[in-house]
């Protein structure tokens, strides 16, 4: 199966590349679509050494040129935040058999968060073209779910942690180890049952009540109102709206996902065990947290909700 | 089962009232929510004589008052084009167990037609409130699918006919007798499998190639561009966008509905036979077409795509 990935060097992209390479059920022929200016970057060279085809791919090229480059691709996976419209058009022209747009987040209805709505707008565009697709949401990564412990035991590499949880903290929320995202993707994109479906692939479902700070529903609504139209507060706005959705409304749950029409990974792949949160936490205690991909860390830097190691602990 | 209907005297509303009354599987306790100024209208009196509870219901009343009126209702069915937001809020507060918003049209993605997008926006609002719902689309009514015959044989009561079909006319399009809408609704709202689902309930699937005029895809696109922002051409705009969707894109089909995540009535109710298009046509030849409900006819009047008996035959 020929798979092309846009964003193969990011946090999700790396997980997906590893997940596809580790698959024993299907042999994947993987191409990474890389912008010309990044072809020489160390993480691209590293991809090449793993046997990934590196394809110079410029989203500013004409649609027909992109379509020609996508010819013969079975599955196109996008895991970076871009305007996907031209890519969707090119994929349709090229006859791509399954398009996986960039979702990979918590389950949420429309009208809560502009970032989410942009993703849904991409899906609308896909559906107007009658292009076959699969939407994959994975809940919250373990890697950004940890609080800072008073003992300091998990501070090593804990460059990012969640300094406040919303509401009472007793709303269940689905989470997945970032490294499992690719394993789920490898199963999902080879499964005819998931064609033209939304998939909710997650490992762990639990409340946040054992975590420290809480943030009331009113504080979250105030936060949304305060950050919504300020481009410099974008990450805070995303965090407040995510929190509203998963901590207050309880939308990042299999029940709500089913209500929205999702299929659930645990129903389709009961044999598949994701990394448990306990194992992840044990490992973090022992070895510290694996550093996150730089671009993602850069994006999150400046958010008052997430705090980075070495930076101020209080907001 | 306690059912309340808003719009019970319209074309769909009448079919739904009759469908619920005719049901042998479930006994429905039916309330018609009627605006105060319409309580004395003959068609409301007629509803009352059929055993329907008439409830004076004013959408301008405060939300809490509406919620109090909806207390105890199991299923709330809306079949008139209104801003449903306040009704959705009131239904949620009242604990309504299933909300059926006003869809009842052809299958279509977002971003093709403003009317459709407004319906989807209502669904977004429902989903943000986590209110249980069922969306029902029924394709095109037989009653507005007939061309005018040169012989004049079906002119009697053919107050409305389709004077142009789009494209090549060889795209399949799903149709249903308007009188069957209520029979489908009676099955669907008592079925746990349809909770929080989109349902495509239709009877007949065939192309339009036997019909007369055709309208090219370009003419349709021109028509959309010409009518889109003109409030006086609203019905033409709806007709062009419907045609673009069902005649050109072939979206009013079970295949495309499945692609969008719909369930299909023929899968769920294989025992249920809708009125066939042949029977409908035979009956029309013999007895003429039953007059349509006035409000609907009024709404369509002035469209250049539909032509009314007694008015100019050519545009």
XYZ file of C-alpha atoms in Angstrom:
630
model
C 0.000 0.000 0.000
C 1.404 3.351 -1.078
C 1.118 6.003 1.613
C 2.206 9.639 1.384
C 2.548 11.786 4.504
C 2.615 15.544 4.722
C 4.140 16.549 8.046
C 6.141 13.340 8.550
C 8.729 14.954 10.830
C 6.254 16.340 13.393
C 4.990 14.778 16.614
C 2.133 12.885 14.921
C 4.073 12.388 11.671
C 6.932 10.625 13.459
C 4.499 8.397 15.316
C 2.723 7.570 12.055
C 5.949 6.763 10.191
C 7.019 4.475 13.048
C 3.560 2.891 13.246
C 3.520 2.094 9.536
C 7.101 0.742 9.579
C 6.296 -1.482 12.585
C 3.171 -2.955 10.992
C 3.371 -6.708 10.462
C -0.048 -6.982 8.793
C 0.593 -4.695 5.826
C 3.744 -3.638 4.032
C 3.622 0.107 3.464
C 5.541 1.931 0.771
C 5.960 5.334 2.450
C 6.678 8.713 0.889
C 7.272 11.855 2.952
C 6.147 15.004 1.140
C 8.676 17.629 2.187
C 8.848 21.308 1.301
C 11.921 22.076 -0.834
C 13.526 24.290 1.816
C 13.454 21.446 4.362
C 15.005 18.686 2.233
C 18.400 18.979 3.923
C 17.145 19.125 7.502
C 18.540 16.438 9.869
C 15.111 14.972 10.663
C 14.418 14.573 6.934
C 17.795 12.842 6.418
C 16.851 10.585 9.335
C 13.564 9.679 7.642
C 15.483 8.754 4.509
C 17.771 6.465 6.503
C 14.653 4.606 7.704
C 13.753 3.783 4.088
C 11.196 6.550 3.559
C 11.020 8.081 0.070
C 11.607 11.803 0.326
C 9.560 13.760 -2.214
C 10.107 17.470 -2.737
C 6.597 18.897 -2.531
C 5.674 22.553 -2.776
C 2.101 23.527 -1.907
C 2.561 26.717 -3.935
C 2.907 24.651 -7.126
C -0.099 24.476 -9.472
C -2.800 21.983 -8.537
C -2.155 19.822 -11.623
C 1.503 19.531 -10.745
C 0.630 18.403 -7.208
C -1.915 15.957 -8.637
C 0.774 14.467 -10.917
C 3.031 14.006 -7.878
C 0.232 12.210 -5.989
C -0.562 9.817 -8.857
C -0.545 6.213 -7.654
C -0.804 7.099 -3.943
C -3.381 4.953 -2.119
C -3.566 6.902 1.131
C -2.607 10.523 1.723
C -2.108 11.464 5.376
C -1.923 15.095 6.446
C -0.536 15.789 9.903
C 0.331 19.439 9.910
C -1.912 22.470 10.187
C -2.190 23.985 6.711
C -4.999 25.109 4.421
C -5.698 21.695 2.887
C -8.019 22.838 0.081
C -5.492 22.646 -2.776
C -4.207 19.319 -1.474
C -7.738 17.899 -1.348
C -8.331 19.054 -4.940
C -5.043 17.536 -6.098
C -5.752 14.269 -4.260
C -9.153 14.023 -5.960
C -7.594 14.640 -9.378
C -4.858 12.100 -8.704
C -7.366 9.399 -7.718
C -6.060 9.021 -4.157
C -8.153 6.243 -2.583
C -8.292 7.543 0.975
C -7.539 11.010 2.295
C -6.781 11.428 6.003
C -7.101 15.125 6.914
C -5.325 16.645 9.904
C -7.612 16.041 12.904
C -5.834 13.960 15.642
C -7.445 15.849 18.491
C -10.219 15.578 21.062
C -13.830 14.963 20.031
C -15.787 18.217 19.838
C -18.906 19.558 18.095
C -18.801 22.478 15.683
C -18.927 26.028 16.983
C -16.718 25.612 20.058
C -13.243 26.305 18.654
C -12.081 27.984 15.450
C -9.241 25.462 15.021
C -11.673 22.564 15.114
C -14.122 24.355 12.808
C -11.331 24.825 10.260
C -10.786 21.069 10.291
C -14.523 20.466 9.781
C -14.472 22.946 6.903
C -11.773 20.810 5.283
C -14.036 17.782 5.720
C -16.932 19.700 4.104
C -14.671 20.428 1.124
C -13.654 16.746 0.889
C -17.323 15.710 0.937
C -18.263 18.186 -1.783
C -15.616 16.500 -3.978
C -16.910 13.010 -3.044
C -13.315 12.104 -2.121
C -12.995 9.000 0.081
C -11.657 9.906 3.518
C -11.148 8.860 7.112
C -11.134 11.300 10.031
C -9.058 10.175 13.023
C -9.279 11.752 16.471
C -7.061 10.444 19.278
C -8.096 12.416 22.351
C -5.447 14.126 24.463
C -1.825 12.913 24.328
C -0.444 11.467 27.565
C 2.574 13.610 26.768
C 0.700 16.822 27.490
C -1.492 15.448 30.281
C 0.985 15.457 33.144
C 0.932 17.876 36.037
C 4.136 18.930 37.737
C 4.755 16.898 40.907
C 5.778 18.682 44.128
C 8.579 16.135 44.542
C 10.032 17.186 41.193
C 10.405 13.488 40.301
C 9.057 13.857 36.758
C 10.618 17.220 35.998
C 13.265 15.688 33.777
C 12.217 16.524 30.236
C 8.804 17.573 31.500
C 9.129 20.562 29.217
C 5.390 20.828 28.967
C 2.703 20.197 31.493
C -0.890 20.985 32.101
C -1.023 23.582 34.861
C -4.786 23.775 35.218
C -7.691 21.475 34.619
C -11.171 22.795 34.052
C -14.276 22.538 36.181
C -14.667 19.940 38.905
C -12.096 17.617 37.358
C -14.495 14.661 37.461
C -15.394 14.578 33.756
C -13.930 11.599 31.879
C -11.491 12.470 29.103
C -9.898 10.100 26.555
C -6.102 9.990 26.212
C -3.559 8.193 24.077
C 0.222 7.868 24.119
C 1.485 9.981 21.246
C 3.642 6.993 20.172
C 0.504 4.874 19.686
C -1.090 7.276 17.203
C 0.825 5.635 14.330
C -0.107 2.120 15.432
C -3.788 3.097 15.346
C -3.329 4.808 11.982
C -1.713 1.671 10.484
C -4.785 -0.391 11.453
C -7.332 2.205 10.452
C -6.070 3.032 6.930
C -6.062 -0.627 5.880
C -9.579 -1.260 7.186
C -12.500 -1.002 4.735
C -14.900 -0.430 7.668
C -13.319 2.941 8.367
C -13.680 4.367 4.863
C -15.736 7.586 4.971
C -16.049 7.361 8.732
C -14.879 9.318 11.726
C -12.733 7.206 14.010
C -12.070 7.832 17.668
C -8.862 5.943 18.506
C -7.872 6.281 22.156
C -6.389 4.159 24.910
C -7.245 5.609 28.309
C -10.456 7.123 29.649
C -10.379 8.758 33.071
C -11.189 11.912 34.950
C -8.672 14.526 36.019
C -9.811 14.802 39.626
C -6.518 13.591 41.035
C -4.688 16.499 39.406
C -3.937 19.762 41.173
C -5.342 23.085 40.190
C -8.822 23.451 38.893
C -10.254 26.190 36.778
C -13.962 26.908 37.052
C -16.326 26.843 34.092
C -16.748 30.612 34.447
C -12.986 31.167 34.380
C -12.794 29.121 31.200
C -15.612 31.101 29.549
C -13.881 34.334 30.605
C -10.639 32.987 29.190
C -12.286 32.198 25.845
C -13.832 35.668 25.656
C -10.483 37.257 26.560
C -8.316 35.341 24.050
C -10.682 34.689 21.154
C -9.788 37.582 18.888
C -6.181 38.091 19.973
C -3.727 36.433 17.564
C -1.030 36.540 20.264
C -3.226 34.500 22.610
C -4.069 31.818 20.051
C -2.611 28.926 22.032
C -4.418 30.046 25.168
C -7.641 30.276 23.197
C -7.156 26.728 21.898
C -6.429 25.486 25.386
C -9.474 27.197 26.935
C -11.780 25.880 24.191
C -10.320 22.375 24.456
C -10.872 22.535 28.203
C -14.409 23.788 27.796
C -15.065 20.834 25.502
C -13.339 18.051 27.430
C -13.312 19.189 31.061
C -16.685 20.930 31.233
C -18.814 19.389 28.479
C -17.244 15.903 28.656
C -17.090 15.673 24.888
C -13.790 13.826 24.625
C -15.433 10.526 25.498
C -16.500 7.461 23.529
C -20.153 8.115 24.481
C -20.169 11.576 22.962
C -18.094 10.408 19.989
C -20.712 7.715 19.269
C -23.401 10.386 19.566
C -21.577 12.388 16.867
C -21.397 9.306 14.632
C -17.827 8.183 15.269
C -16.677 4.596 15.243
C -14.572 3.615 18.254
C -11.185 1.914 17.940
C -11.853 -0.399 20.905
C -14.905 -1.812 19.091
C -13.047 -2.377 15.820
C -9.713 -3.563 17.246
C -10.428 -5.242 20.595
C -7.107 -7.119 20.301
C -5.080 -3.914 20.197
C -3.664 -2.684 23.494
C -2.435 0.883 23.544
C 0.275 1.905 25.997
C -1.476 2.335 29.348
C -1.261 5.626 31.168
C 0.266 3.765 34.139
C 3.072 2.349 31.999
C 3.642 5.753 30.450
C 3.815 7.356 33.881
C 6.142 4.676 35.313
C 8.446 5.176 32.365
C 8.359 8.948 32.820
C 9.240 8.575 36.496
C 12.210 6.415 35.570
C 13.522 7.955 32.355
C 11.894 11.364 32.155
C 9.720 12.409 29.249
C 11.003 12.090 25.720
C 11.496 15.612 24.341
C 8.710 16.764 22.059
C 9.171 17.709 18.479
C 10.517 21.215 18.314
C 7.945 22.716 15.976
C 5.131 21.607 18.212
C 6.909 22.859 21.308
C 7.501 26.193 19.561
C 3.836 26.440 18.778
C 2.815 25.797 22.365
C 5.427 28.099 23.862
C 3.829 31.274 25.090
C 0.654 29.571 26.248
C -0.148 30.382 29.844
C -1.916 27.057 30.285
C 1.051 24.912 29.404
C 4.287 25.629 31.193
C 7.677 24.619 29.872
C 10.581 23.300 31.851
C 12.994 26.064 32.673
C 10.319 28.713 32.400
C 8.230 30.259 35.128
C 6.154 27.704 36.990
C 3.320 30.052 37.822
C 1.521 32.078 35.187
C -45.288 7.758 23.000
C -45.883 11.482 23.318
C -45.075 13.362 20.120
C -45.307 17.106 19.527
C -45.246 18.544 16.000
C -44.477 22.087 14.973
C -45.832 22.674 11.467
C -48.507 19.961 11.624
C -50.720 21.576 8.977
C -48.063 21.772 6.244
C -47.248 19.301 3.468
C -44.857 17.230 5.607
C -46.764 17.897 8.827
C -50.007 16.476 7.399
C -48.175 13.397 6.142
C -46.549 12.928 9.548
C -49.835 13.303 11.457
C -51.457 10.739 9.149
C -48.440 8.417 9.382
C -48.495 8.479 13.176
C -52.278 7.978 13.324
C -52.067 5.024 10.909
C -49.302 3.277 12.863
C -50.326 -0.127 14.193
C -47.012 -0.799 15.971
C -47.058 2.171 18.339
C -49.832 4.265 19.796
C -48.864 7.925 19.526
C -50.273 10.663 21.706
C -49.958 13.642 19.317
C -49.873 17.353 20.090
C -49.800 20.011 17.382
C -47.948 23.154 18.491
C -49.860 25.980 16.838
C -49.167 29.699 16.899
C -51.948 31.593 18.742
C -53.080 33.490 15.633
C -53.724 30.197 13.772
C -55.789 28.406 16.411
C -59.081 29.072 14.626
C -57.918 28.137 11.106
C -59.933 25.383 9.366
C -56.949 23.050 8.994
C -56.262 23.350 12.731
C -59.911 22.562 13.528
C -59.572 19.569 11.185
C -56.523 18.337 13.129
C -58.521 18.579 16.331
C -61.302 16.467 14.819
C -58.727 13.750 14.127
C -57.927 13.556 17.849
C -54.827 15.724 17.844
C -54.210 17.894 20.929
C -53.967 21.511 19.852
C -51.463 23.463 21.960
C -51.148 27.216 21.644
C -47.412 27.744 21.224
C -45.691 31.060 20.696
C -42.019 30.989 19.710
C -41.696 34.572 20.989
C -42.431 33.387 24.538
C -39.483 33.057 26.948
C -37.434 29.869 26.655
C -38.475 28.658 30.114
C -42.125 29.006 29.226
C -41.622 26.966 26.048
C -39.653 24.374 28.033
C -42.544 24.069 30.510
C -44.910 23.466 27.589
C -42.641 20.721 26.207
C -42.319 18.893 29.555
C -43.193 15.204 29.147
C -42.824 15.173 25.349
C -40.843 12.157 24.093
C -40.303 13.262 20.508
C -40.439 16.796 19.123
C -40.804 17.009 15.346
C -40.211 20.272 13.503
C -41.488 20.491 9.947
C -41.512 24.152 9.128
C -38.641 26.453 8.249
C -37.950 28.590 11.311
C -34.913 29.533 13.379
C -34.964 26.461 15.641
C -32.370 27.646 18.190
C -34.806 28.642 20.941
C -36.833 25.488 20.369
C -33.716 23.320 20.653
C -32.798 25.084 23.925
C -36.312 24.614 25.293
C -36.379 20.937 24.223
C -33.081 20.331 26.026
C -34.387 22.022 29.188
C -37.638 20.056 29.004
C -35.824 16.725 28.691
C -37.265 15.868 25.262
C -35.878 12.424 24.398
C -35.549 12.842 20.627
C -35.540 16.028 18.588
C -36.279 15.786 14.847
C -35.157 19.032 13.169
C -36.618 20.222 9.882
C -34.590 18.475 7.141
C -36.874 16.299 4.872
C -34.953 17.116 1.723
C -32.379 15.669 -0.645
C -28.963 14.500 0.572
C -26.341 17.209 0.105
C -22.950 18.153 1.569
C -22.337 21.487 3.288
C -21.458 24.550 1.263
C -23.781 23.973 -1.711
C -26.968 25.703 -0.569
C -27.639 28.265 2.164
C -30.970 26.605 3.057
C -29.236 23.282 3.668
C -26.399 24.943 5.585
C -28.947 26.565 7.904
C -30.326 23.112 8.669
C -26.810 21.820 9.391
C -26.226 24.823 11.664
C -29.301 23.743 13.645
C -27.780 20.263 13.934
C -24.487 21.808 15.177
C -26.455 23.644 17.852
C -28.261 20.427 18.848
C -24.926 18.612 19.132
C -23.391 21.351 21.266
C -26.287 20.815 23.706
C -25.824 17.013 23.590
C -29.553 16.747 22.803
C -30.611 13.394 21.306
C -31.797 13.799 17.732
C -32.626 12.132 14.444
C -32.176 13.816 11.059
C -34.526 12.555 8.329
C -34.035 13.250 4.629
C -36.552 11.884 2.127
C -35.166 12.864 -1.292
C -37.443 14.619 -3.783
C -41.230 14.306 -3.467
C -42.987 12.543 -6.350
C -45.429 15.420 -6.102
C -42.905 17.899 -7.480
C -41.140 15.500 -9.848
C -43.632 15.444 -12.704
C -43.091 17.101 -16.047
C -46.022 18.442 -18.027
C -47.170 15.958 -20.690
C -47.816 17.171 -24.266
C -51.142 15.328 -24.169
C -52.246 17.390 -21.202
C -53.420 14.199 -19.500
C -51.958 15.004 -16.109
C -52.692 18.714 -16.131
C -55.567 18.333 -13.691
C -54.273 19.685 -10.404
C -50.730 19.603 -11.765
C -50.347 23.009 -10.196
C -46.634 22.487 -9.905
C -44.227 20.723 -12.201
C -40.544 20.539 -12.844
C -39.898 22.377 -16.094
C -36.190 21.623 -16.357
C -33.891 18.893 -15.229
C -30.194 19.491 -14.875
C -27.274 18.076 -16.829
C -27.573 14.938 -18.924
C -30.544 13.623 -16.967
C -28.837 10.273 -16.365
C -27.890 10.794 -12.720
C -29.946 8.709 -10.272
C -32.039 10.667 -7.795
C -34.058 9.338 -4.853
C -37.767 10.160 -4.577
C -40.595 9.494 -2.160
C -44.342 10.021 -2.225
C -45.039 12.937 0.101
C -47.788 10.826 1.724
C -45.187 8.210 2.749
C -43.033 10.684 4.692
C -45.179 10.180 7.796
C -45.095 6.371 7.506
C -41.295 6.512 7.475
C -41.264 8.967 10.365
C -43.501 6.675 12.470
C -41.009 3.815 12.052
C -37.908 5.935 12.532
C -38.860 7.756 15.746
C -39.666 4.521 17.563
C -36.415 2.840 16.508
C -33.442 2.969 18.930
C -31.051 2.326 15.996
C -31.862 5.741 14.554
C -31.104 7.788 17.671
C -28.380 10.354 16.921
C -28.224 9.256 13.303
C -29.000 10.726 9.927
C -31.627 8.698 8.115
C -32.226 8.638 4.376
C -35.785 7.376 3.905
C -36.766 7.109 0.231
C -38.755 4.827 -2.019
C -37.696 5.276 -5.638
C -34.261 5.711 -7.203
C -34.043 6.523 -10.901
C -32.609 8.949 -13.398
C -34.514 11.751 -15.075
C -33.433 10.967 -18.625
C -36.967 10.286 -19.781
C -38.020 13.806 -18.901
C -38.072 16.693 -21.344
C -35.930 19.753 -21.080
C -32.440 19.584 -19.823
C -30.376 22.306 -18.288
C -26.592 22.111 -18.624
C -24.224 22.161 -15.671
C -22.975 25.579 -16.825
C -26.513 26.961 -16.982
C -27.066 25.742 -13.438
C -23.842 27.351 -12.198
C -24.827 30.588 -13.956
C -28.261 30.339 -12.368
C -26.761 29.932 -8.891
C -24.461 32.922 -9.415
C -27.371 35.006 -10.702
C -29.853 34.212 -7.920
C -27.622 33.683 -4.893
C -27.791 37.136 -3.339
C -31.219 38.184 -4.604
C -33.903 37.683 -1.943
C -36.591 37.812 -4.661
C -34.987 34.863 -6.465
C -34.679 32.694 -3.375
C -36.811 29.849 -4.710
C -34.876 29.814 -7.974
C -31.631 29.743 -6.010
C -32.892 26.755 -3.985
C -33.976 24.989 -7.143
C -30.644 25.573 -8.944
C -28.641 24.413 -5.920
C -30.847 21.347 -5.453
C -30.374 20.553 -9.138
C -26.628 21.047 -8.921
C -26.601 18.598 -6.014
C -28.956 15.915 -7.338
C -28.820 16.212 -11.126
C -25.152 17.075 -11.590
C -23.352 15.734 -8.522
C -25.660 12.742 -7.974
C -25.760 13.388 -4.239
C -29.382 12.425 -3.672
C -28.546 8.728 -3.757
C -28.131 6.007 -1.145
C -24.453 5.606 -2.140
C -23.634 9.212 -1.400
C -25.836 9.219 1.703
C -23.857 6.236 3.074
C -20.654 8.123 2.248
C -21.917 11.014 4.403
C -22.720 8.618 7.249
C -26.480 8.213 6.792
C -28.406 5.062 7.552
C -30.755 3.930 4.783
C -34.417 3.144 5.380
C -34.371 0.150 3.001
C -31.672 -1.476 5.159
C -33.515 -0.887 8.423
C -37.076 -1.578 7.204
C -36.842 -4.066 4.312
C -40.493 -5.034 4.921
C -41.753 -1.523 4.296
C -42.927 -0.745 0.798
C -43.336 2.898 -0.060
C -45.808 3.952 -2.761
C -44.085 3.246 -6.083
C -43.592 6.025 -8.596
C -45.580 3.964 -11.139
C -48.589 3.719 -8.809
C -48.331 7.403 -8.046
C -48.229 8.230 -11.736
C -51.138 5.922 -12.637
C -53.186 7.546 -9.914
C -52.265 11.014 -11.164
C -53.308 10.057 -14.704
C -56.658 8.888 -13.399
C -57.532 11.340 -10.633
C -55.165 14.249 -11.142
C -52.728 15.363 -8.482
C -53.948 16.114 -4.984
C -53.615 19.866 -4.414
C -50.585 20.814 -2.374
C -50.744 22.602 0.894
C -51.271 26.262 0.275
C -48.373 27.606 2.283
C -45.920 25.445 0.398
C -47.445 26.349 -2.947
C -47.256 30.028 -1.978
C -43.589 29.627 -1.161
C -42.816 28.012 -4.508
C -44.881 30.478 -6.526
C -42.638 32.873 -8.384
C -39.942 30.304 -9.056
C -39.059 30.117 -12.724
C -38.111 26.465 -12.362
C -41.476 25.309 -11.139
C -44.516 26.351 -13.123
C -48.023 26.444 -11.718
C -51.226 25.426 -13.404
C -53.004 28.434 -14.811
C -49.787 30.383 -15.115
C -47.512 30.735 -18.115
C -46.143 27.402 -19.274
C -42.896 28.780 -20.562
C -40.658 30.944 -18.401
